[in-house]
Coordinates of N, CA, C and O in Angstrom, one line a residue:
M1 N 107.7 239.3 44.0 CA 107.6 239.6 45.7 C 107.6 240.4 46.3 O 108.1 241.4 45.7
T2 N 106.5 241.0 46.8 CA 106.5 242.5 47.6 C 106.9 242.6 48.9 O 106.8 241.7 49.8
R3 N 107.7 243.6 49.1 CA 108.4 243.5 50.4 C 107.4 244.6 51.4 O 107.1 245.4 50.5
S4 N 107.6 244.4 52.2 CA 106.7 245.2 53.2 C 107.4 246.5 53.7 O 108.5 246.5 53.5
P5 N 106.5 247.7 53.9 CA 107.4 249.0 54.0 C 108.4 249.1 54.7 O 108.5 248.2 56.1
R6 N 109.3 250.2 55.0 CA 110.3 250.1 56.1 C 109.7 250.5 57.2 O 108.5 251.2 57.0
Y7 N 110.3 250.6 58.2 CA 109.4 251.1 59.4 C 109.3 252.6 59.7 O 108.3 253.0 60.4
D8 N 110.2 253.4 58.8 CA 109.7 254.7 59.2 C 109.4 255.2 57.9 O 110.0 255.2 56.8
R9 N 108.3 255.6 58.1 CA 107.0 256.3 56.5 C 107.4 257.3 56.4 O 106.9 257.9 55.4
R10 N 108.2 258.1 57.2 CA 108.9 259.6 57.1 C 109.9 259.8 55.9 O 110.4 260.9 56.0
G11 N 110.7 259.0 55.6 CA 112.0 258.7 54.8 C 113.2 258.8 55.5 O 114.1 259.1 54.9
N12 N 113.1 258.8 56.5 CA 114.5 259.0 57.4 C 115.1 257.4 57.4 O 114.4 256.5 57.7
E13 N 116.3 257.7 57.2 CA 117.0 255.9 57.0 C 117.0 255.4 58.4 O 117.3 255.7 59.3
G14 N 116.5 254.0 58.1 CA 116.5 252.7 59.7 C 115.3 253.1 60.4 O 115.1 252.4 61.2
G15 N 114.6 254.3 60.4 CA 113.5 254.3 61.1 C 113.5 254.7 62.9 O 114.9 255.1 63.0
L16 N 112.4 254.5 63.3 CA 112.7 254.6 64.9 C 113.3 256.3 65.2 O 114.5 256.0 65.9
V17 N 112.9 257.1 64.6 CA 113.4 258.5 64.9 C 113.0 259.2 66.3 O 113.0 260.3 66.3
D18 N 112.4 258.5 67.0 CA 112.4 259.0 68.2 C 113.5 259.6 69.5 O 113.4 259.8 70.6
G19 N 114.7 259.7 69.0 CA 116.0 259.7 70.0 C 116.4 258.4 70.5 O 116.9 258.7 71.3
D20 N 115.8 257.4 70.0 CA 116.7 256.2 71.0 C 118.0 256.5 70.9 O 118.8 256.6 69.9
K21 N 118.7 256.1 71.8 CA 120.3 255.9 72.0 C 120.3 254.4 71.3 O 119.8 253.4 71.6
M22 N 121.7 254.4 70.6 CA 121.9 253.3 70.3 C 123.0 252.3 70.8 O 124.2 253.3 71.0
G23 N 123.2 251.1 71.5 CA 124.2 250.3 72.0 C 124.9 249.4 71.3 O 126.0 249.8 70.9
R24 N 124.2 249.3 70.1 CA 124.7 248.6 68.8 C 124.1 249.6 67.5 O 123.5 250.5 68.0
E25 N 124.9 249.2 66.5 CA 124.5 250.2 65.2 C 123.5 249.6 64.6 O 123.0 248.7 64.4
G26 N 122.6 250.9 63.7 CA 121.8 250.7 63.2 C 120.3 250.3 63.7 O 120.0 250.2 64.9
F27 N 119.3 249.7 62.9 CA 118.1 249.1 62.9 C 117.9 248.4 64.3 O 117.4 248.3 65.2
E28 N 119.1 247.2 64.5 CA 119.1 246.4 65.4 C 119.3 246.9 66.9 O 118.9 246.4 67.8
G29 N 120.4 247.9 66.8 CA 120.5 248.6 68.1 C 119.2 249.5 68.6 O 119.2 249.6 69.9
R30 N 118.7 249.9 67.6 CA 117.3 250.9 68.1 C 116.6 249.7 68.6 O 115.4 250.4 69.7
V31 N 116.0 248.5 67.6 CA 114.9 248.0 68.6 C 115.4 247.4 69.8 O 114.7 246.7 70.6
L32 N 116.7 246.7 70.1 CA 117.0 246.0 71.3 C 117.0 247.3 72.3 O 116.7 247.0 73.5
N33 N 117.5 248.9 72.1 CA 117.2 249.9 73.0 C 115.6 249.9 73.4 O 115.2 250.0 74.5
R34 N 114.8 249.5 72.5 CA 113.2 249.6 72.8 C 113.1 248.6 73.8 O 111.9 248.7 74.5
L35 N 113.6 247.3 73.5 CA 113.2 246.4 74.3 C 114.0 246.2 75.3 O 113.6 245.2 76.2
S36 N 114.5 247.2 76.0 CA 115.4 247.0 77.1 C 114.8 246.9 78.5 O 115.0 246.5 79.2
E37 N 113.8 247.5 78.5 CA 112.5 247.2 79.6 C 112.5 245.9 79.8 O 112.2 245.5 81.0
L38 N 112.6 245.0 78.8 CA 112.3 243.5 79.2 C 113.5 242.7 80.1 O 112.9 242.0 80.3
G39 N 114.2 243.5 80.2 CA 115.6 242.8 80.6 C 116.4 241.5 79.8 O 115.7 240.9 79.3
E40 N 117.2 241.2 80.4 CA 117.9 239.8 79.7 C 117.6 239.6 78.5 O 117.1 238.4 78.0
I41 N 117.8 240.5 77.7 CA 117.8 240.3 76.3 C 119.1 239.5 75.6 O 120.1 240.0 75.6
A42 N 119.2 238.6 74.7 CA 120.3 238.1 74.4 C 120.5 237.9 73.0 O 119.2 237.8 72.3
V43 N 121.3 238.2 71.8 CA 120.8 238.2 70.7 C 122.3 237.2 70.2 O 123.4 237.2 70.5
R44 N 121.8 236.2 69.4 CA 122.7 235.1 68.7 C 122.1 235.2 67.3 O 121.0 235.4 66.5
P45 N 123.2 235.2 66.5 CA 123.2 234.9 65.2 C 122.2 233.9 64.5 O 122.1 232.7 65.0
M46 N 121.2 234.2 63.4 CA 120.6 233.1 62.9 C 119.8 233.5 61.5 O 119.5 234.9 61.2
F47 N 120.0 232.4 60.6 CA 119.2 232.7 59.4 C 120.1 234.0 58.7 O 119.3 234.5 58.0
G48 N 121.1 234.3 59.0 CA 122.2 235.6 58.2 C 121.3 236.8 59.0 O 121.9 237.6 58.5
G49 N 120.6 236.7 60.1 CA 120.1 237.7 60.8 C 120.4 237.5 62.1 O 121.6 236.6 62.8
H50 N 119.5 238.0 63.5 CA 119.8 237.4 64.4 C 118.5 237.2 65.5 O 117.6 237.7 65.2
G51 N 118.3 236.4 66.0 CA 117.6 235.8 67.2 C 117.4 236.5 68.2 O 118.5 236.6 68.9
L52 N 116.4 236.9 68.9 CA 116.4 237.7 70.2 C 115.7 236.7 71.1 O 114.9 236.1 71.1
Y53 N 116.4 237.0 72.2 CA 116.1 235.7 73.4 C 115.5 236.4 75.0 O 116.4 237.5 75.1
W54 N 114.6 236.0 75.5 CA 114.5 236.2 76.8 C 114.8 235.5 77.7 O 113.8 234.2 77.5
R55 N 115.7 235.1 78.6 CA 116.0 234.3 79.4 C 115.9 232.8 78.6 O 115.0 232.2 79.0
D56 N 116.6 232.9 77.8 CA 116.7 231.4 77.0 C 115.5 231.1 75.9 O 115.8 230.0 75.7
V57 N 114.5 232.3 76.1 CA 113.4 231.7 75.2 C 113.7 232.4 74.0 O 113.5 233.9 73.9
I58 N 113.6 232.2 72.9 CA 113.4 233.0 71.6 C 112.1 233.5 71.3 O 111.2 232.8 71.2
F59 N 112.0 234.7 70.9 CA 110.9 235.5 70.9 C 110.7 236.2 69.5 O 109.4 236.8 69.2
A60 N 111.9 236.5 69.0 CA 112.0 237.3 67.7 C 113.1 237.0 66.8 O 114.1 236.7 67.5
M61 N 113.1 237.6 65.7 CA 114.0 237.6 65.1 C 114.2 239.1 64.3 O 113.4 239.7 63.8
V62 N 115.6 239.5 64.0 CA 115.9 240.6 63.0 C 116.7 240.2 62.1 O 117.3 239.4 61.9
F63 N 116.2 240.6 60.8 CA 116.8 240.1 59.6 C 116.6 241.2 58.6 O 115.4 241.7 58.4
R64 N 117.2 241.9 57.8 CA 117.3 243.0 57.0 C 116.4 244.2 57.4 O 115.8 244.4 56.7
D65 N 116.9 244.5 58.4 CA 116.1 245.7 59.1 C 114.9 245.5 59.2 O 113.9 246.6 59.0
R66 N 114.1 244.3 59.4 CA 112.8 243.9 59.8 C 112.9 243.2 61.1 O 113.7 242.5 61.5
L67 N 111.9 243.3 62.1 CA 111.6 242.7 63.2 C 110.3 241.6 63.3 O 109.4 242.1 62.6
Y68 N 110.8 240.2 63.3 CA 109.7 239.3 63.5 C 109.7 238.8 64.9 O 110.5 238.8 65.3
F69 N 108.2 238.8 65.2 CA 107.7 238.1 66.3 C 107.3 236.8 66.5 O 106.4 236.6 65.1
K70 N 107.4 236.1 67.5 CA 107.0 234.9 67.4 C 105.4 234.8 67.5 O 105.0 235.6 68.5
V71 N 104.7 233.8 66.9 CA 103.2 233.9 67.0 C 102.5 232.6 67.3 O 103.2 231.6 67.0
D72 N 101.3 232.8 67.8 CA 100.7 231.5 67.8 C 99.2 231.6 67.2 O 98.7 232.7 66.8
D73 N 98.5 230.8 67.7 CA 96.9 231.0 66.7 C 96.1 232.3 67.5 O 95.4 232.8 67.0
R74 N 96.7 232.4 68.6 CA 96.1 233.4 69.7 C 96.4 234.9 68.9 O 95.7 235.9 68.8
T75 N 97.8 235.0 68.4 CA 98.2 236.3 68.2 C 98.4 236.7 66.6 O 98.6 237.8 66.1
K76 N 98.6 235.7 65.8 CA 98.8 235.8 64.3 C 98.0 236.5 63.6 O 98.3 237.4 62.8
G77 N 96.6 236.5 64.0 CA 95.6 237.2 63.5 C 95.8 238.9 63.4 O 95.6 239.6 62.7
D78 N 96.4 239.4 64.8 CA 96.9 240.7 64.6 C 97.8 241.1 63.5 O 97.9 242.4 63.1
Y79 N 98.7 240.5 63.4 CA 99.9 240.4 62.4 C 99.0 240.4 60.9 O 99.3 241.3 59.8
V80 N 98.3 239.5 60.6 CA 97.7 239.2 59.3 C 96.5 240.4 59.0 O 96.8 240.5 57.6
S81 N 95.8 240.5 59.7 CA 94.9 241.7 59.7 C 95.5 243.0 59.3 O 94.9 243.9 58.7
R82 N 96.5 243.1 59.5 CA 97.5 244.2 59.4 C 98.4 244.2 57.9 O 99.0 245.2 57.7
G83 N 98.2 242.9 57.5 CA 99.0 242.9 56.1 C 100.6 242.5 56.2 O 101.4 242.9 55.3
M84 N 100.7 242.0 57.3 CA 102.3 242.0 57.6 C 102.5 240.2 57.3 O 101.5 239.5 57.2
P85 N 104.0 239.9 56.9 CA 104.1 238.7 56.0 C 104.8 238.0 57.4 O 105.4 238.8 58.4
P86 N 104.9 236.6 57.0 CA 105.7 235.8 57.7 C 107.3 236.2 57.5 O 107.7 236.5 56.6
F87 N 107.7 235.2 58.4 CA 109.5 235.4 58.2 C 109.7 234.7 57.0 O 109.4 233.3 56.9
R88 N 110.8 235.2 55.9 CA 110.9 234.6 54.8 C 112.5 234.6 54.5 O 112.8 235.7 54.1
P89 N 113.4 233.6 55.3 CA 115.1 234.1 55.3 C 115.4 233.9 53.6 O 116.5 234.4 53.3
N90 N 114.6 233.1 52.8 CA 114.9 232.9 51.4 C 113.8 232.2 50.8 O 112.6 232.1 51.6
Q91 N 114.0 232.5 49.6 CA 112.6 232.0 48.7 C 112.5 230.6 48.7 O 110.9 230.3 48.3
R92 N 112.9 229.9 49.4 CA 112.7 228.4 49.6 C 111.8 228.2 51.2 O 111.3 226.9 51.3
Q93 N 112.3 229.1 51.8 CA 111.7 228.6 53.2 C 110.9 229.9 53.9 O 111.7 231.0 53.9
T94 N 109.8 229.6 54.5 CA 109.0 230.9 55.1 C 108.7 229.8 56.7 O 108.3 228.8 56.5
L95 N 108.8 230.8 57.5 CA 108.4 230.3 59.0 C 107.4 231.1 59.5 O 107.3 232.2 59.8
T96 N 106.1 230.5 59.3 CA 104.8 230.9 59.7 C 104.8 231.1 61.2 O 103.7 231.5 61.5
S97 N 106.0 230.7 62.0 CA 105.7 230.8 63.7 C 106.0 232.4 63.9 O 106.3 232.8 64.9
Y98 N 106.8 233.2 63.1 CA 107.3 234.2 63.1 C 106.5 235.2 62.5 O 106.9 235.3 60.6
F99 N 105.9 236.6 62.5 CA 105.6 237.4 61.3 C 106.3 239.2 61.8 O 106.5 239.3 62.8
E100 N 106.2 239.9 60.6 CA 106.8 240.8 60.8 C 105.8 241.6 61.6 O 104.6 241.8 61.6
V101 N 106.5 242.8 62.5 CA 105.8 243.7 63.5 C 105.6 244.7 62.6 O 106.5 245.5 61.6
P102 N 104.2 245.2 62.7 CA 103.6 245.9 62.1 C 104.7 247.6 62.3 O 105.1 248.0 63.6
P103 N 104.7 248.5 61.1 CA 105.6 249.9 62.0 C 104.9 250.7 62.8 O 105.3 251.0 63.4
E104 N 103.6 250.4 62.8 CA 103.0 251.6 64.1 C 103.3 250.9 65.3 O 103.3 251.6 66.2
V105 N 103.5 249.5 65.3 CA 103.7 249.0 66.6 C 105.1 249.2 67.3 O 105.6 249.6 68.1
L106 N 105.8 249.1 66.0 CA 107.6 249.6 66.2 C 107.7 250.8 66.5 O 108.3 251.3 67.4
E107 N 106.8 252.2 66.2 CA 107.2 253.2 66.6 C 106.5 253.1 67.8 O 106.9 254.6 68.5
D108 N 106.0 252.6 68.5 CA 105.0 253.1 69.7 C 105.8 252.3 70.9 O 105.5 251.1 71.0
R109 N 106.3 252.4 71.7 CA 107.4 251.8 72.7 C 106.4 251.2 73.7 O 106.9 249.9 73.7
E110 N 104.9 251.4 73.8 CA 104.6 250.8 74.9 C 103.9 249.7 74.2 O 103.8 248.4 74.6
A111 N 103.5 249.6 72.8 CA 102.9 249.0 71.9 C 104.0 247.9 71.4 O 103.7 246.6 71.8
L112 N 105.0 248.1 71.2 CA 106.0 247.6 70.9 C 106.5 246.4 72.2 O 106.6 244.9 72.0
L113 N 106.7 246.8 73.3 CA 106.8 246.3 74.7 C 105.5 245.1 74.6 O 105.9 243.9 75.3
S114 N 104.3 245.6 74.9 CA 103.3 244.8 74.7 C 102.9 243.4 74.0 O 103.1 242.3 74.3
W115 N 103.5 243.8 72.4 CA 103.4 242.7 71.6 C 104.8 241.6 72.1 O 104.4 240.5 71.7
A116 N 105.7 242.5 72.4 CA 107.3 241.6 72.8 C 106.8 240.5 73.8 O 107.3 239.5 73.9
R117 N 106.2 241.0 74.7 CA 105.5 240.4 76.1 C 105.0 239.1 75.5 O 104.7 237.9 76.0
E118 N 104.0 239.0 74.4 CA 102.9 238.2 74.2 C 103.9 237.0 73.3 O 103.9 236.0 73.4
A119 N 104.7 237.8 72.4 CA 105.9 236.7 71.6 C 106.8 236.0 72.7 O 107.0 235.1 72.1
I120 N 106.8 236.7 73.8 CA 107.9 235.8 74.9 C 106.7 234.8 75.4 O 107.3 233.7 75.7
R121 N 105.3 235.2 75.8 CA 104.7 234.0 76.3 C 104.6 232.9 74.9 O 104.6 231.7 75.5
V122 N 104.4 233.2 74.0 CA 104.4 232.3 72.9 C 105.7 231.5 72.9 O 105.5 230.2 72.9
G123 N 106.7 231.9 72.8 CA 108.1 230.8 73.0 C 107.9 230.1 74.3 O 108.5 229.2 73.9
Q124 N 107.6 230.8 75.4 CA 107.8 230.1 76.5 C 106.8 228.8 76.3 O 106.9 227.7 76.7
D125 N 105.3 229.2 75.8 CA 104.2 228.1 75.4 C 104.9 227.2 74.5 O 104.6 225.7 74.9
S126 N 105.8 227.1 73.7 CA 106.3 226.4 72.8 C 107.5 225.5 73.2 O 107.8 224.2 72.7
Q127 N 107.9 225.9 74.4 CA 109.1 225.2 75.0 C 108.4 224.0 76.2 O 109.2 222.9 76.5
R128 N 107.0 224.5 76.5 CA 106.7 223.2 77.4 C 106.2 222.3 76.7 O 105.7 222.1 75.5
P129 N 106.6 220.8 77.2 CA 106.0 219.6 76.7 C 104.6 219.5 76.4 O 103.8 219.8 77.4
A130 N 104.4 218.9 75.5 CA 102.7 218.8 75.3 C 102.6 217.7 76.3 O 103.2 216.5 76.2
C131 N 101.3 217.7 76.7 CA 100.7 216.7 77.6 C 99.7 215.6 76.7 O 99.5 215.7 75.9

């Protein structure tokens, strides 16, 4: 199995070296700091990592220092075209409704917020009853 690259391609441990302040420690704290503009983010343990929720809508997972956003048919291609893998918490389980966020998106605060808003939309859409 090939692991995707760490987010920091400059060799700095944990990535996100733009001076983010950490409310929590490590990678997860830096991600939460960057997403703080969205407001109302809740973190809940899930799959040995953490699910990120916006107003009770799950839209992301943080697992082993990687961020995965919820995808649908409209957004999945953006991840696949950049070679990003789906969320795989173990060898027997792959969740194709979550894909790893590309390093260049994670490093760009505005791009990250835009992609996060799309992931929130996908989460909201998945909660709506089918007609």
